[in-house]
């Protein structure tokens, strides 16, 4: 599982941006009750989004399978989706204006 995390981190390492429209969020992992473990910002011009989403989906499925196979349960807390913007030419996630989805 760590390999997928490393692949995602490498894919989104360059967070440089010019405008807020350059920035987006990728869902990382999965929780036992559903939903992502976290969100990470990335720069759309600097990422192969199809490849990133494929890696993220594979990692999510692996986490879900792990929870099911090991009968792992967790607290059912929604991870709020942060607001993403371009700040000082870097895509950043902000806990202000959180979006619950």
PDB file of C-alpha atoms in Angstrom:
ATOM      1  CA  UNK A   1       0.000   0.000   0.000  1.00  0.00           C
ATOM      2  CA  UNK A   2       2.854   2.368   0.751  1.00  0.00           C
ATOM      3  CA  UNK A   3       3.954   2.045  -2.879  1.00  0.00           C
ATOM      4  CA  UNK A   4       0.696   3.619  -4.093  1.00  0.00           C
ATOM      5  CA  UNK A   5       1.056   6.440  -1.583  1.00  0.00           C
ATOM      6  CA  UNK A   6       4.588   7.089  -2.837  1.00  0.00           C
ATOM      7  CA  UNK A   7       3.388   7.058  -6.449  1.00  0.00           C
ATOM      8  CA  UNK A   8       0.674   9.595  -5.621  1.00  0.00           C
ATOM      9  CA  UNK A   9       3.095  11.804  -3.690  1.00  0.00           C
ATOM     10  CA  UNK A  10       5.579  11.711  -6.586  1.00  0.00           C
ATOM     11  CA  UNK A  11       2.851  12.497  -9.132  1.00  0.00           C
ATOM     12  CA  UNK A  12       1.634  15.567  -7.227  1.00  0.00           C
ATOM     13  CA  UNK A  13       5.020  16.824  -5.997  1.00  0.00           C
ATOM     14  CA  UNK A  14       5.078  19.838  -8.342  1.00  0.00           C
ATOM     15  CA  UNK A  15       2.270  21.975  -6.937  1.00  0.00           C
ATOM     16  CA  UNK A  16       3.190  25.127  -8.887  1.00  0.00           C
ATOM     17  CA  UNK A  17       0.285  27.169 -10.238  1.00  0.00           C
ATOM     18  CA  UNK A  18      -0.674  30.513 -11.731  1.00  0.00           C
ATOM     19  CA  UNK A  19      -4.388  30.640 -10.860  1.00  0.00           C
ATOM     20  CA  UNK A  20      -6.893  28.849  -8.635  1.00  0.00           C
ATOM     21  CA  UNK A  21      -8.158  27.034 -11.741  1.00  0.00           C
ATOM     22  CA  UNK A  22      -4.795  25.239 -11.943  1.00  0.00           C
ATOM     23  CA  UNK A  23      -5.487  23.503  -8.623  1.00  0.00           C
ATOM     24  CA  UNK A  24      -7.557  20.453  -7.729  1.00  0.00           C
ATOM     25  CA  UNK A  25      -7.825  17.788  -5.023  1.00  0.00           C
ATOM     26  CA  UNK A  26      -7.245  14.056  -5.198  1.00  0.00           C
ATOM     27  CA  UNK A  27      -8.905  11.705  -2.705  1.00  0.00           C
ATOM     28  CA  UNK A  28      -6.339   9.546  -0.915  1.00  0.00           C
ATOM     29  CA  UNK A  29      -7.126   6.093   0.477  1.00  0.00           C
ATOM     30  CA  UNK A  30     -10.319   4.942   2.105  1.00  0.00           C
ATOM     31  CA  UNK A  31     -11.831   4.695   5.567  1.00  0.00           C
ATOM     32  CA  UNK A  32     -13.555   1.542   6.838  1.00  0.00           C
ATOM     33  CA  UNK A  33     -16.948   3.320   6.882  1.00  0.00           C
ATOM     34  CA  UNK A  34     -16.373   4.878   3.466  1.00  0.00           C
ATOM     35  CA  UNK A  35     -14.966   8.077   2.097  1.00  0.00           C
ATOM     36  CA  UNK A  36     -11.338   9.085   1.657  1.00  0.00           C
ATOM     37  CA  UNK A  37      -8.750   9.159   4.436  1.00  0.00           C
ATOM     38  CA  UNK A  38      -7.589  12.559   3.264  1.00  0.00           C
ATOM     39  CA  UNK A  39      -7.409  14.943   0.326  1.00  0.00           C
ATOM     40  CA  UNK A  40      -4.243  16.300  -1.258  1.00  0.00           C
ATOM     41  CA  UNK A  41      -3.908  19.322  -3.539  1.00  0.00           C
ATOM     42  CA  UNK A  42      -2.235  19.073  -6.922  1.00  0.00           C
ATOM     43  CA  UNK A  43      -1.493  21.265  -9.909  1.00  0.00           C
ATOM     44  CA  UNK A  44      -3.514  20.205 -12.964  1.00  0.00           C
ATOM     45  CA  UNK A  45      -0.977  21.519 -15.522  1.00  0.00           C
ATOM     46  CA  UNK A  46       1.786  19.470 -13.864  1.00  0.00           C
ATOM     47  CA  UNK A  47      -0.027  16.143 -13.473  1.00  0.00           C
ATOM     48  CA  UNK A  48      -1.260  13.408 -15.765  1.00  0.00           C
ATOM     49  CA  UNK A  49      -4.731  13.454 -14.188  1.00  0.00           C
ATOM     50  CA  UNK A  50      -5.846  10.175 -15.777  1.00  0.00           C
ATOM     51  CA  UNK A  51      -2.800   8.379 -14.384  1.00  0.00           C
ATOM     52  CA  UNK A  52      -3.192  10.063 -10.975  1.00  0.00           C
ATOM     53  CA  UNK A  53      -6.861   9.078 -10.700  1.00  0.00           C
ATOM     54  CA  UNK A  54      -6.020   5.506 -11.717  1.00  0.00           C
ATOM     55  CA  UNK A  55      -3.338   5.218  -9.021  1.00  0.00           C
ATOM     56  CA  UNK A  56      -5.658   6.806  -6.427  1.00  0.00           C
ATOM     57  CA  UNK A  57      -8.515   4.437  -7.373  1.00  0.00           C
ATOM     58  CA  UNK A  58      -6.225   1.404  -7.131  1.00  0.00           C
ATOM     59  CA  UNK A  59      -4.991   2.521  -3.718  1.00  0.00           C
ATOM     60  CA  UNK A  60      -8.569   3.129  -2.544  1.00  0.00           C
ATOM     61  CA  UNK A  61      -9.628  -0.371  -3.681  1.00  0.00           C
ATOM     62  CA  UNK A  62      -6.615  -1.945  -1.974  1.00  0.00           C
ATOM     63  CA  UNK A  63      -7.484  -0.177   1.293  1.00  0.00           C
ATOM     64  CA  UNK A  64     -11.151  -1.246   1.028  1.00  0.00           C
ATOM     65  CA  UNK A  65     -10.138  -4.862   0.368  1.00  0.00           C
ATOM     66  CA  UNK A  66      -7.749  -4.786   3.322  1.00  0.00           C
ATOM     67  CA  UNK A  67     -10.486  -3.544   5.658  1.00  0.00           C
ATOM     68  CA  UNK A  68     -12.913  -6.192   4.421  1.00  0.00           C
ATOM     69  CA  UNK A  69     -10.429  -9.093   4.568  1.00  0.00           C
ATOM     70  CA  UNK A  70      -9.320  -8.150   8.081  1.00  0.00           C
ATOM     71  CA  UNK A  71     -12.802  -7.199   9.304  1.00  0.00           C
ATOM     72  CA  UNK A  72     -11.588  -3.755  10.291  1.00  0.00           C
ATOM     73  CA  UNK A  73     -14.140  -1.258  11.453  1.00  0.00           C
ATOM     74  CA  UNK A  74     -13.653   2.362  12.319  1.00  0.00           C
ATOM     75  CA  UNK A  75     -15.462   5.390  13.535  1.00  0.00           C
ATOM     76  CA  UNK A  76     -17.709   6.825  10.869  1.00  0.00           C
ATOM     77  CA  UNK A  77     -16.452  10.389  10.640  1.00  0.00           C
ATOM     78  CA  UNK A  78     -16.639  12.325   7.400  1.00  0.00           C
ATOM     79  CA  UNK A  79     -13.348  13.794   6.218  1.00  0.00           C
ATOM     80  CA  UNK A  80     -14.301  17.312   5.136  1.00  0.00           C
ATOM     81  CA  UNK A  81     -13.192  18.261   1.652  1.00  0.00           C
ATOM     82  CA  UNK A  82     -10.872  21.262   1.952  1.00  0.00           C
ATOM     83  CA  UNK A  83     -10.938  24.321  -0.248  1.00  0.00           C
ATOM     84  CA  UNK A  84      -8.054  24.347  -2.743  1.00  0.00           C
ATOM     85  CA  UNK A  85      -6.434  27.476  -4.132  1.00  0.00           C
ATOM     86  CA  UNK A  86      -3.243  28.879  -5.617  1.00  0.00           C
ATOM     87  CA  UNK A  87      -1.302  30.708  -2.899  1.00  0.00           C
ATOM     88  CA  UNK A  88       2.145  32.111  -3.640  1.00  0.00           C
ATOM     89  CA  UNK A  89       2.173  30.087  -6.867  1.00  0.00           C
ATOM     90  CA  UNK A  90       1.561  26.785  -5.027  1.00  0.00           C
ATOM     91  CA  UNK A  91      -1.624  24.714  -4.844  1.00  0.00           C
ATOM     92  CA  UNK A  92      -2.669  24.452  -1.213  1.00  0.00           C
ATOM     93  CA  UNK A  93      -5.593  22.937   0.656  1.00  0.00           C
ATOM     94  CA  UNK A  94      -7.224  25.133   3.272  1.00  0.00           C
ATOM     95  CA  UNK A  95      -9.332  24.065   6.214  1.00  0.00           C
ATOM     96  CA  UNK A  96     -11.252  27.304   5.824  1.00  0.00           C
ATOM     97  CA  UNK A  97     -14.454  26.906   3.825  1.00  0.00           C
ATOM     98  CA  UNK A  98     -14.486  23.127   4.268  1.00  0.00           C
ATOM     99  CA  UNK A  99     -16.947  21.312   2.059  1.00  0.00           C
ATOM    100  CA  UNK A 100     -18.720  18.253   3.493  1.00  0.00           C
ATOM    101  CA  UNK A 101     -19.541  15.774   0.755  1.00  0.00           C
TER     102      UNK A 101
END
